[in-house]
Tab-separated table of C-alpha atoms in Angstrom:
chain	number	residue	atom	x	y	z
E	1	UNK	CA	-13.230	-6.435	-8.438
E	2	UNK	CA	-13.815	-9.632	-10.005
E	3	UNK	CA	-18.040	-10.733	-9.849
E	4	UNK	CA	-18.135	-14.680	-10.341
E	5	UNK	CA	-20.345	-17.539	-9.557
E	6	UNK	CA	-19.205	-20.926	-8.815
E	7	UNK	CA	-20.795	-24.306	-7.302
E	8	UNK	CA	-19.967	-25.090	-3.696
E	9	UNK	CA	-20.703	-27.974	-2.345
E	10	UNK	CA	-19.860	-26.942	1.002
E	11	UNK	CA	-17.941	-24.802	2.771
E	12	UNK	CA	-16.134	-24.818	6.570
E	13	UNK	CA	-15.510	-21.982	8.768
E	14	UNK	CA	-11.946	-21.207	7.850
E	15	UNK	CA	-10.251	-18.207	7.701
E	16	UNK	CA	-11.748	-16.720	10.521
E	17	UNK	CA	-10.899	-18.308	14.315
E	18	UNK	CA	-11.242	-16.447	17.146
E	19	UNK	CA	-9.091	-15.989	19.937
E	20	UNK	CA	-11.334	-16.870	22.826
E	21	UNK	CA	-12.174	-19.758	25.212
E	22	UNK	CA	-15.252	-20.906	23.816
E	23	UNK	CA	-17.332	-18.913	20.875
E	24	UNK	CA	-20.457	-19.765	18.775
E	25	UNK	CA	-18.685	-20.231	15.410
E	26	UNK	CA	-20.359	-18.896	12.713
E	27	UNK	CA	-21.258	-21.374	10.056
E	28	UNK	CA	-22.352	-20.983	6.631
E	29	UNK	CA	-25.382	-22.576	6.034
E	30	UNK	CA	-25.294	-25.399	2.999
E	31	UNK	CA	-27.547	-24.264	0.439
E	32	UNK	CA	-27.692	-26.454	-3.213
E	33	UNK	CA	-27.067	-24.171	-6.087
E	34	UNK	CA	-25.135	-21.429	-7.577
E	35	UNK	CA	-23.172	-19.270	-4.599
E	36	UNK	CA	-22.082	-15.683	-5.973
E	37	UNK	CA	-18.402	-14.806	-4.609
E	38	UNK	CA	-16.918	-11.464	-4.634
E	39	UNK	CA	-13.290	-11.399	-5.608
E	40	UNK	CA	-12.204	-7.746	-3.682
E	41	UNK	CA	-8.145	-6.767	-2.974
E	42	UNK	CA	-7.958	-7.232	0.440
E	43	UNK	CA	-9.299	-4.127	2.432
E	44	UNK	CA	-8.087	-1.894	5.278
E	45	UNK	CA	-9.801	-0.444	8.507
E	46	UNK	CA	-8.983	3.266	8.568
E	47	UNK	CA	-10.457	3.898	11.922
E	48	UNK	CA	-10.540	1.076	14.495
E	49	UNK	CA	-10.416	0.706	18.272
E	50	UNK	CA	-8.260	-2.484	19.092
E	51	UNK	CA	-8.123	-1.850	23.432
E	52	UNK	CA	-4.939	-2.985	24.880
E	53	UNK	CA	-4.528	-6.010	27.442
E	54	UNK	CA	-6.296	-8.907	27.571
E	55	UNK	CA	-9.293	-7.123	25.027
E	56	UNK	CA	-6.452	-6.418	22.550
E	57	UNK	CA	-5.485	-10.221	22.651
E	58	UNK	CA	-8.963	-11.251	22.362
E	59	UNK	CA	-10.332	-9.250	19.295
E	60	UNK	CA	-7.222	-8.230	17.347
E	61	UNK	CA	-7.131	-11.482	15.516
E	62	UNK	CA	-11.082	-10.435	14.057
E	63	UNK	CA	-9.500	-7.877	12.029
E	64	UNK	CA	-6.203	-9.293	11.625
E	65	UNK	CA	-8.115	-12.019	9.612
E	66	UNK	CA	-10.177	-9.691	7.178
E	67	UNK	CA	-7.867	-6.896	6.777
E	68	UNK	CA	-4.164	-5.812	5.842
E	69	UNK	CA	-3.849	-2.725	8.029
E	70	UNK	CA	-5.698	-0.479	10.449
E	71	UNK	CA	-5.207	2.905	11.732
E	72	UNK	CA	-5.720	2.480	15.317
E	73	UNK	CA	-7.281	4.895	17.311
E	74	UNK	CA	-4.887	6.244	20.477
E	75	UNK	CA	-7.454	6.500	23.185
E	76	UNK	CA	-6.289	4.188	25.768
E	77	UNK	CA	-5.813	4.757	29.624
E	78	UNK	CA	-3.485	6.750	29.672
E	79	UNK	CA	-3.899	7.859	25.647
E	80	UNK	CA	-1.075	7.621	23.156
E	81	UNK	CA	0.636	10.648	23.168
E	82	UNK	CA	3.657	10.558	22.215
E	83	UNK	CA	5.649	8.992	19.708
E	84	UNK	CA	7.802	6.564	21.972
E	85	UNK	CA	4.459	5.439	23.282
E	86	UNK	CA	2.719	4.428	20.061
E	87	UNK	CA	5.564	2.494	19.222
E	88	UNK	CA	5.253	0.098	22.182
E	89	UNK	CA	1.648	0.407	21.771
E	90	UNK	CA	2.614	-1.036	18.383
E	91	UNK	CA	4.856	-3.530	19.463
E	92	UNK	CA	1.686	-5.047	22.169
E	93	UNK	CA	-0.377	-5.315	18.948
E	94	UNK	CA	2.433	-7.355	17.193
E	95	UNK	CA	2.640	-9.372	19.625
E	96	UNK	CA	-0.630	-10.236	20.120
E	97	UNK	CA	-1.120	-11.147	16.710
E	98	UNK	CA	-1.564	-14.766	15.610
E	99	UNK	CA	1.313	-16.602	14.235
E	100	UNK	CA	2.269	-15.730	10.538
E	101	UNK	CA	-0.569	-12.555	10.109
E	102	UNK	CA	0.470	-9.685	7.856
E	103	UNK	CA	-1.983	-7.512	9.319
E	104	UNK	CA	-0.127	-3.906	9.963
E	105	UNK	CA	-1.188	-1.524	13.073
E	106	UNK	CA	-0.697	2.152	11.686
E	107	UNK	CA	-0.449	4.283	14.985
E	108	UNK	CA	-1.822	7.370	15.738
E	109	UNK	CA	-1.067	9.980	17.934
E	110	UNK	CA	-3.732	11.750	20.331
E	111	UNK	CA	-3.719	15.864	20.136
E	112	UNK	CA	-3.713	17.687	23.628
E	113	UNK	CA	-3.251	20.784	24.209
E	114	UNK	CA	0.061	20.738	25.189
E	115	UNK	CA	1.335	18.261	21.948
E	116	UNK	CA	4.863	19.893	21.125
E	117	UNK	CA	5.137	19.868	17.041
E	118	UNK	CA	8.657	18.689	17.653
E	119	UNK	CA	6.544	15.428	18.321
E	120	UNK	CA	5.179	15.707	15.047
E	121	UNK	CA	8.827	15.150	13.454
E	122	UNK	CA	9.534	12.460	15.563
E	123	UNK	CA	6.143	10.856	14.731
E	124	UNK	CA	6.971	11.193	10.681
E	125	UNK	CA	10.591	9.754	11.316
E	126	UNK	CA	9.304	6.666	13.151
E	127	UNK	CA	8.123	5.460	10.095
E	128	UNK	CA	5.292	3.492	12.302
E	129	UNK	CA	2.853	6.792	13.182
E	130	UNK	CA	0.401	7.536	10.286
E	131	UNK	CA	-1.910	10.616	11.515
E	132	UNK	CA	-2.925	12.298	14.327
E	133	UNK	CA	-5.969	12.333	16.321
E	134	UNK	CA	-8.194	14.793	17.292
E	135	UNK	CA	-10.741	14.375	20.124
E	136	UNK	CA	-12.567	17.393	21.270
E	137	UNK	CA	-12.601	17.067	25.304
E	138	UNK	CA	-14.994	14.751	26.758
E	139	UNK	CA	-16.308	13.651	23.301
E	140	UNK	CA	-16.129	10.274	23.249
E	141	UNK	CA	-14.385	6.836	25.283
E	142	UNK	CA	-11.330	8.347	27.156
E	143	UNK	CA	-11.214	11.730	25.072
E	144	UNK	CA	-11.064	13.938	28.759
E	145	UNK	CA	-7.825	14.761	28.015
E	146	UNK	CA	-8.389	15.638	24.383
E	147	UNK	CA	-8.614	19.488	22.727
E	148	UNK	CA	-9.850	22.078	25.073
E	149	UNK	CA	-8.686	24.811	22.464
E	150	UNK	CA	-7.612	24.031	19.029
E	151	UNK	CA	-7.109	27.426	17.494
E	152	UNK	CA	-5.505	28.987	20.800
E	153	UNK	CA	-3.674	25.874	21.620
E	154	UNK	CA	-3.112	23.614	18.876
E	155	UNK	CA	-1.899	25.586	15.700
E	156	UNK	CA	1.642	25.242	15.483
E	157	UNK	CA	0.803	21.277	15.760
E	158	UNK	CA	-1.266	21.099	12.964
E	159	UNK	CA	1.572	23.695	10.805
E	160	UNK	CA	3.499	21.108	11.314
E	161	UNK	CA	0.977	18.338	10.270
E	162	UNK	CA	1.072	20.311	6.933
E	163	UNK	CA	4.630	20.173	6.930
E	164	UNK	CA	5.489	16.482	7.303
E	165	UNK	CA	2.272	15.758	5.510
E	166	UNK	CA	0.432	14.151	8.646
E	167	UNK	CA	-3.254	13.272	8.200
E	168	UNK	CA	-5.634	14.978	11.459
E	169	UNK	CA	-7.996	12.603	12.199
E	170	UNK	CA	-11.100	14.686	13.426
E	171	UNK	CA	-13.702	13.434	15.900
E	172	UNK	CA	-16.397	15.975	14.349
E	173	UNK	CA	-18.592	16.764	17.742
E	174	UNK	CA	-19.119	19.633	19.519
E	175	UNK	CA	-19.104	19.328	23.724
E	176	UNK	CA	-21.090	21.585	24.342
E	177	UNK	CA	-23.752	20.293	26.800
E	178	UNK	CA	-26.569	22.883	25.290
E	179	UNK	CA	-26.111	21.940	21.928
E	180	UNK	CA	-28.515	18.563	21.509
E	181	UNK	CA	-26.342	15.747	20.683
E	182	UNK	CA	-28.034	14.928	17.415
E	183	UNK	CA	-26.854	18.515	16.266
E	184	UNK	CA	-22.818	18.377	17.600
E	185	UNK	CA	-22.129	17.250	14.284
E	186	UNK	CA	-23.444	20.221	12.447
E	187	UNK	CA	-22.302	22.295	14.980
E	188	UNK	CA	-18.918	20.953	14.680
E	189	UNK	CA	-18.681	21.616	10.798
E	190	UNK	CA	-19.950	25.067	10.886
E	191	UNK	CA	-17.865	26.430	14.203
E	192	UNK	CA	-14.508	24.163	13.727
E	193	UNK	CA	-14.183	22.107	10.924
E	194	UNK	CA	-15.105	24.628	8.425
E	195	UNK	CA	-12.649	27.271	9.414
E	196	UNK	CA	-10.306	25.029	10.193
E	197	UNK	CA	-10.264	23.925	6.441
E	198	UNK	CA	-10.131	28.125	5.897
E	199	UNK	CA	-7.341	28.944	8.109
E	200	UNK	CA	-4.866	25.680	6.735
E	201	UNK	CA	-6.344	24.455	3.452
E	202	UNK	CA	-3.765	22.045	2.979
E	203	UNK	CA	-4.546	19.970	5.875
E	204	UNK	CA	-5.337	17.165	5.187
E	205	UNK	CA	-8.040	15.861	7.370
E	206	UNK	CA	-9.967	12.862	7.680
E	207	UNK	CA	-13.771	13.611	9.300
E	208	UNK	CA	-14.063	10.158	11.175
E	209	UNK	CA	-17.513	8.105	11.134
E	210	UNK	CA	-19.809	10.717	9.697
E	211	UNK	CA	-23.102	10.456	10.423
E	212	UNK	CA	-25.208	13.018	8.659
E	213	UNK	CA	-25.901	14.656	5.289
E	214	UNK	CA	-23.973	17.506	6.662
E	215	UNK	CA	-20.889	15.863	6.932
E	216	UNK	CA	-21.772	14.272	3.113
E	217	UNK	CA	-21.924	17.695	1.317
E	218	UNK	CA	-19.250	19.392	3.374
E	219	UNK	CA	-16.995	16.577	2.675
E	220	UNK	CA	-18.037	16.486	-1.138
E	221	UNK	CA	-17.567	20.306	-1.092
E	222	UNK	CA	-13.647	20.361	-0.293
E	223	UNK	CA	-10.773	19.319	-2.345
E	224	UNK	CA	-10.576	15.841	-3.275
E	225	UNK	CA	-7.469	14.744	-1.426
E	226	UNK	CA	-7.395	17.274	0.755
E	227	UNK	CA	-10.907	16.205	3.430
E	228	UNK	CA	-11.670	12.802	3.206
E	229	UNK	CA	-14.453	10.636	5.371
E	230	UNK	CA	-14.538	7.302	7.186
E	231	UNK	CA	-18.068	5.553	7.492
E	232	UNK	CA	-18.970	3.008	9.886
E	233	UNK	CA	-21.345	0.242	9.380
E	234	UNK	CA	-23.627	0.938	11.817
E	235	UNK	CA	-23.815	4.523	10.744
E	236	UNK	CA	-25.169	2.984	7.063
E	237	UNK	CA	-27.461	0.509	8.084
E	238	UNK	CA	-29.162	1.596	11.430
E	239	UNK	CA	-30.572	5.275	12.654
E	240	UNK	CA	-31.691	6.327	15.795
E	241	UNK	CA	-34.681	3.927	16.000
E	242	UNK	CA	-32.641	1.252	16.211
E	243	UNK	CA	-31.297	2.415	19.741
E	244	UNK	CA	-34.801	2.311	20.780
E	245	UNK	CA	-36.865	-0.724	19.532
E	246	UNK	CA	-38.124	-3.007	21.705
E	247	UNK	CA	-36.645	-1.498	24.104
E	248	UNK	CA	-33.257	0.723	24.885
E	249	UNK	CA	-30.823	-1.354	23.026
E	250	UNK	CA	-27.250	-0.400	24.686
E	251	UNK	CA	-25.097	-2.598	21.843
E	252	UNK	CA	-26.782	-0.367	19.285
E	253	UNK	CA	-25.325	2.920	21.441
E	254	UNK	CA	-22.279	4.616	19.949
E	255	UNK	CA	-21.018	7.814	19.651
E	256	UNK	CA	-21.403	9.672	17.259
E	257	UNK	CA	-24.731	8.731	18.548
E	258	UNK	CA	-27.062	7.343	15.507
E	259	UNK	CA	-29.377	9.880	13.433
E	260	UNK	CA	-32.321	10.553	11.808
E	261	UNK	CA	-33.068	8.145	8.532
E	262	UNK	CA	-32.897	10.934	6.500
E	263	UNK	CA	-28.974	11.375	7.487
E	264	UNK	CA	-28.704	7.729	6.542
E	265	UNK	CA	-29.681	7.764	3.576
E	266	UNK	CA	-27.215	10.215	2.467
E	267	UNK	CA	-24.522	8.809	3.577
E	268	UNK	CA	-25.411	5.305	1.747
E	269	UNK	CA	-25.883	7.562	-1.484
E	270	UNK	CA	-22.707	8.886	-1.188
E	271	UNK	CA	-20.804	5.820	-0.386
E	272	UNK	CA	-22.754	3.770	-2.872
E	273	UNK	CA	-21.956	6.439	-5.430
E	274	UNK	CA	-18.251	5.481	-6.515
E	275	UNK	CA	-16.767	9.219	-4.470
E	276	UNK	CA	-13.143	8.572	-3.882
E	277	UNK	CA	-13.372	11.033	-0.618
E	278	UNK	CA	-15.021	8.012	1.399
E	279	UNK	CA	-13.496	4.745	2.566
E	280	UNK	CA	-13.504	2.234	5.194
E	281	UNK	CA	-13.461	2.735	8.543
E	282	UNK	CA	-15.269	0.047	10.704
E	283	UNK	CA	-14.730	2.641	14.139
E	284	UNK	CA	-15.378	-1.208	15.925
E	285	UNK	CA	-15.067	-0.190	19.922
E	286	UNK	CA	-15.333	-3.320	21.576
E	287	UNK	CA	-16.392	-2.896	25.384
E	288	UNK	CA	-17.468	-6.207	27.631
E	289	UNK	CA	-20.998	-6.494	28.322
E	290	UNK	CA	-21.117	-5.580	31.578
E	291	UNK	CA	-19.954	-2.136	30.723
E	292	UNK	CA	-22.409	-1.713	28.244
E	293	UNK	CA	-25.671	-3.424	29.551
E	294	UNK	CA	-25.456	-1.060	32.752
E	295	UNK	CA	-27.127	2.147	34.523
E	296	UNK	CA	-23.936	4.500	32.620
E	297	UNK	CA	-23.518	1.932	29.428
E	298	UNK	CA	-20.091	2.711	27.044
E	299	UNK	CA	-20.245	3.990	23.870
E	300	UNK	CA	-19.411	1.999	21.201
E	301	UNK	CA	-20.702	-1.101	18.523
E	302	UNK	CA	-18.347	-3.803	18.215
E	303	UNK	CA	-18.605	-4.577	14.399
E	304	UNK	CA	-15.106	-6.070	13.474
E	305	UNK	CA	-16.264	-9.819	13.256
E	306	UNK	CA	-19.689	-8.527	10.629
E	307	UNK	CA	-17.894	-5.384	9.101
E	308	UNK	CA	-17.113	-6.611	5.765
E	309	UNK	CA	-20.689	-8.700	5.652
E	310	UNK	CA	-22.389	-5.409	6.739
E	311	UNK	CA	-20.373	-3.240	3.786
E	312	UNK	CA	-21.416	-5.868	0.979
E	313	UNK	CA	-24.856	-5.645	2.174
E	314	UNK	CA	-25.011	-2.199	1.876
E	315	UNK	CA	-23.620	-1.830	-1.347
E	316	UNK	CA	-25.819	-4.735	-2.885
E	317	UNK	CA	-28.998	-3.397	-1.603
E	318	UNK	CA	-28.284	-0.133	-3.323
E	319	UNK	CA	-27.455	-2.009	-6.580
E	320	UNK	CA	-23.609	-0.968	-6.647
E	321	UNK	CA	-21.155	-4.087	-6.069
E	322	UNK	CA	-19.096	-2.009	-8.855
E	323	UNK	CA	-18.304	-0.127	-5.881
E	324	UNK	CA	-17.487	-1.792	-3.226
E	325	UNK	CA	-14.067	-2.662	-3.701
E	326	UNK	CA	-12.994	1.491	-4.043
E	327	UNK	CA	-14.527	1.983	-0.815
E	328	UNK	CA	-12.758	-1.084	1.172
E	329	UNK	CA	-9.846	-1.277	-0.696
E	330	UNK	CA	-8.518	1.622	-2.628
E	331	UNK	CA	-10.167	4.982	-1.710
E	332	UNK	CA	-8.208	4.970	1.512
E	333	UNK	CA	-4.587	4.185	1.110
E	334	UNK	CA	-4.935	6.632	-2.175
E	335	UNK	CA	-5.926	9.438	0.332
E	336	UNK	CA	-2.889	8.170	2.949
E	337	UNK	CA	-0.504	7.905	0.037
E	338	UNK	CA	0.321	4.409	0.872
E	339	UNK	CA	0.424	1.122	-1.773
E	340	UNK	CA	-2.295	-0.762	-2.214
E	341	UNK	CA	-2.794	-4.520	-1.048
E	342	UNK	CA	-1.952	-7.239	-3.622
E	343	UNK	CA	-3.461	-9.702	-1.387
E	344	UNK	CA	-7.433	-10.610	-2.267
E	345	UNK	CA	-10.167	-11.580	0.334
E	346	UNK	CA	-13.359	-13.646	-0.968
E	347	UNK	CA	-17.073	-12.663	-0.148
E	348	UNK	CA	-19.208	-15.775	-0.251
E	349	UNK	CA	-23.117	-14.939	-0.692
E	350	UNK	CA	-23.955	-17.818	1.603
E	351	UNK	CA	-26.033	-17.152	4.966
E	352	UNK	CA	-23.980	-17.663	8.543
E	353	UNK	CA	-25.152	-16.932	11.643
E	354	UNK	CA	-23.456	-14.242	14.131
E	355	UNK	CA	-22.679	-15.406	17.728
E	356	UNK	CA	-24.524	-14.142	20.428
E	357	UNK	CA	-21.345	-13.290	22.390
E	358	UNK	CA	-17.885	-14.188	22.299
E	359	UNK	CA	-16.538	-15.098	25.794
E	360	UNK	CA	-13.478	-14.250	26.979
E	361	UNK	CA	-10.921	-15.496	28.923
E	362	UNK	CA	-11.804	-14.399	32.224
E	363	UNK	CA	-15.681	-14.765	31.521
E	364	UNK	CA	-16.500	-11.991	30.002
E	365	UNK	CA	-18.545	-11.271	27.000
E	366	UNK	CA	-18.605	-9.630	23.903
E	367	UNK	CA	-21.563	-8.722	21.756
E	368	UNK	CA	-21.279	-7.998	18.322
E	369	UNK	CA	-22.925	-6.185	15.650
E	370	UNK	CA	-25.945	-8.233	14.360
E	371	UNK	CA	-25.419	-10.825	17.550
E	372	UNK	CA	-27.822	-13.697	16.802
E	373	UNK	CA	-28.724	-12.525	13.432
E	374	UNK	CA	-28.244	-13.847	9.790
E	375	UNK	CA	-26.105	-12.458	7.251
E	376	UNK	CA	-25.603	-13.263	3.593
E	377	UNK	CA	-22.533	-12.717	2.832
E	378	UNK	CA	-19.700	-14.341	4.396
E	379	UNK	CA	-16.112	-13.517	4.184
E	380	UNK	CA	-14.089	-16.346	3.322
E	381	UNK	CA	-10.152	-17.178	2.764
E	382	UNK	CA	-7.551	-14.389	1.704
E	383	UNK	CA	-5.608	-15.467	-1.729
């Protein structure tokens, strides 16, 4: 990662234009003086949430414009899966894509308990389908049809996973409605994750947007290469006070649901620490505000336009910019076995302003992370 400082006299609100009728572009404010850039090899999202239809058209191009490729999560209506299906779930991304982007969907394919491992071949031969992923039933946004049984139901998948060297992707909550929610985490780890890991220790498995210090030391107890984590912004910068402040806050309300500041910490420390077993992944779940500011609100923080302001915040603020580029940029396709990008993205430590919403085209809104609030580092053009 190349640290410089150069003189700008101003700057314009490039690289990043968004696909909707009419936005609140955010704009740099001028400031006289020395601006600090960050030089970083452009980074991947290795856990995001890109909808399909008219949502995928309107927020594929945030990420698109920041990073060079995304595993994309299979949960749709009805969920991804089978092989055939990620492909032309692939093929609606592509097209949706602005003119001339390099930006690469890496599918996923969503465990049931009926997923053949014969689909697990197919999946490895399509070139196009990266992991597999593992929601526990009735975990999260459209998981109902997702594990009811994974060691009764689901081994000779996962055999398989091992075989053709497939990634599982691992929502890490329990269902259980008698377990409090701020423990299915825990829970998960101790009753699933940790036997799993037992029973087929060359897995390799991905725990997705950890939240707690549980996750941290489990994760820093297995085999480098083998158990990996992806951490979301939200999950470093906010806890569980943050859904409640001034008021129930639905756009901070995600699942896994925030924790204790405690749990926060840890993860920061870990992520800020230079461990190769962590990386990127933004889990951005974009839902219209209607669904969100309601009596049954969704699940999920849209973060994909503030996700690489939010990281470079984080990392400053714990003193370790040395860092940051393992974490967006390398850590993950190491663990994936994939090439690195040779392309390199600019971070600008100049204030901009987030939009309050992003409208759509039929009139909808989005909200996103940080809506109406200043950030100081702003993501600039790719080189």
């Amino acid at each position: 990662m190349a640290l410089t400082a150069s003189r700008i006299a101003s700057f314009g609100f490039q690289a990043l234009s968004f696909p909707f009728k009419k936005t609140e572009s955010p704009r740099p404010t001028k400031i006289k003086g020395v601006n600090m850039e960050l030089s970083l090899t452009q980074p991947d999202d290795w856990h995001l949430h890109l909808r399909d239809g008219d949502l995928l058209e309107a927020v594929v191009q945030h990420s698109a414009n920041q990073f060079g490729r995304a595993i994309v999560m299979p949960n749709l209506k009805p969920p991804v899966t089978t092989t055939a299906a990620a492909v032309s779930y692939r093929e609606s991304i592509l097209k949706a894509l602005p003119t001339k982007s390099d930006f690469t969907p890496l599918m996923t394919l969503y465990l049931t308990d009926n997923t053949h491992p014969n689909e697990i071949k197919l999946a490895r031969e399509s070139g196009v389908v990266f992991a597999v992923k593992l929601y526990p039933a009735g975990a999260t946004t459209n998981s109902q049809d997702g594990v009811s049984d994974l060691f009764g139901k689901c081994l000779p998948v996962l055999e398989e996973m091992i075989e053709q060297n497939m990634p599982l992707l691992v929502h890490g909550e329990v269902t259980n409605s008698e377990v409090d929610i701020f423990d299915r985490e825990k829970v998960f780890i101790d009753t699933i994750l940790r036997p799993l890991i037992q029973k087929l220790p060359h897995l390799k498995v991905v725990m997705e947007h950890i939240t707690t210090e549980d996750a941290v030391r489990f994760v820093e107890s297995c085999s480098e290469g083998s158990v990996a984590a992806t951490v979301t912004p939200q999950h470093l910068i906010l806890n569980r006070n943050a859904l409640f402040q001034g008021g129930l806050q639905p756009h901070n309300y995600c699942l896994p649901v925030l924790k204790r500041e405690i749990h926060r910490q840890a993860i920061v420390s870990a992520v800020t620490s230079g461990n190769k077993r962590f990386f990127l992944g933004t889990d951005s779940a974009p839902h219209e505000r209607k669904r969100k500011e309601t009596t049954c609100g969704c699940a999920g923080i849209y973060n994909s336009p503030v996700a690489l302001s939010a990281y470079a915040k984080v990392f400053e603020e714990a003193g370790a910019l040395e860092h940051l580029e393992a974490f967006t940029s390398f850590n993950g396709p190491d663990f994936y076995g994939l090439p690195r990008n040779t392309a390199k993205i600019k971070l600008i430590k100049k204030p901009w302003k987030v939009p309050e919403f992003y409208t759509l085209e039929d009139g909808g809104q989005l909200v996103p992370m940080f809506a109406g609030q200043t950030l100081d580092w702003f993501p600039s053009t790719l080189t």
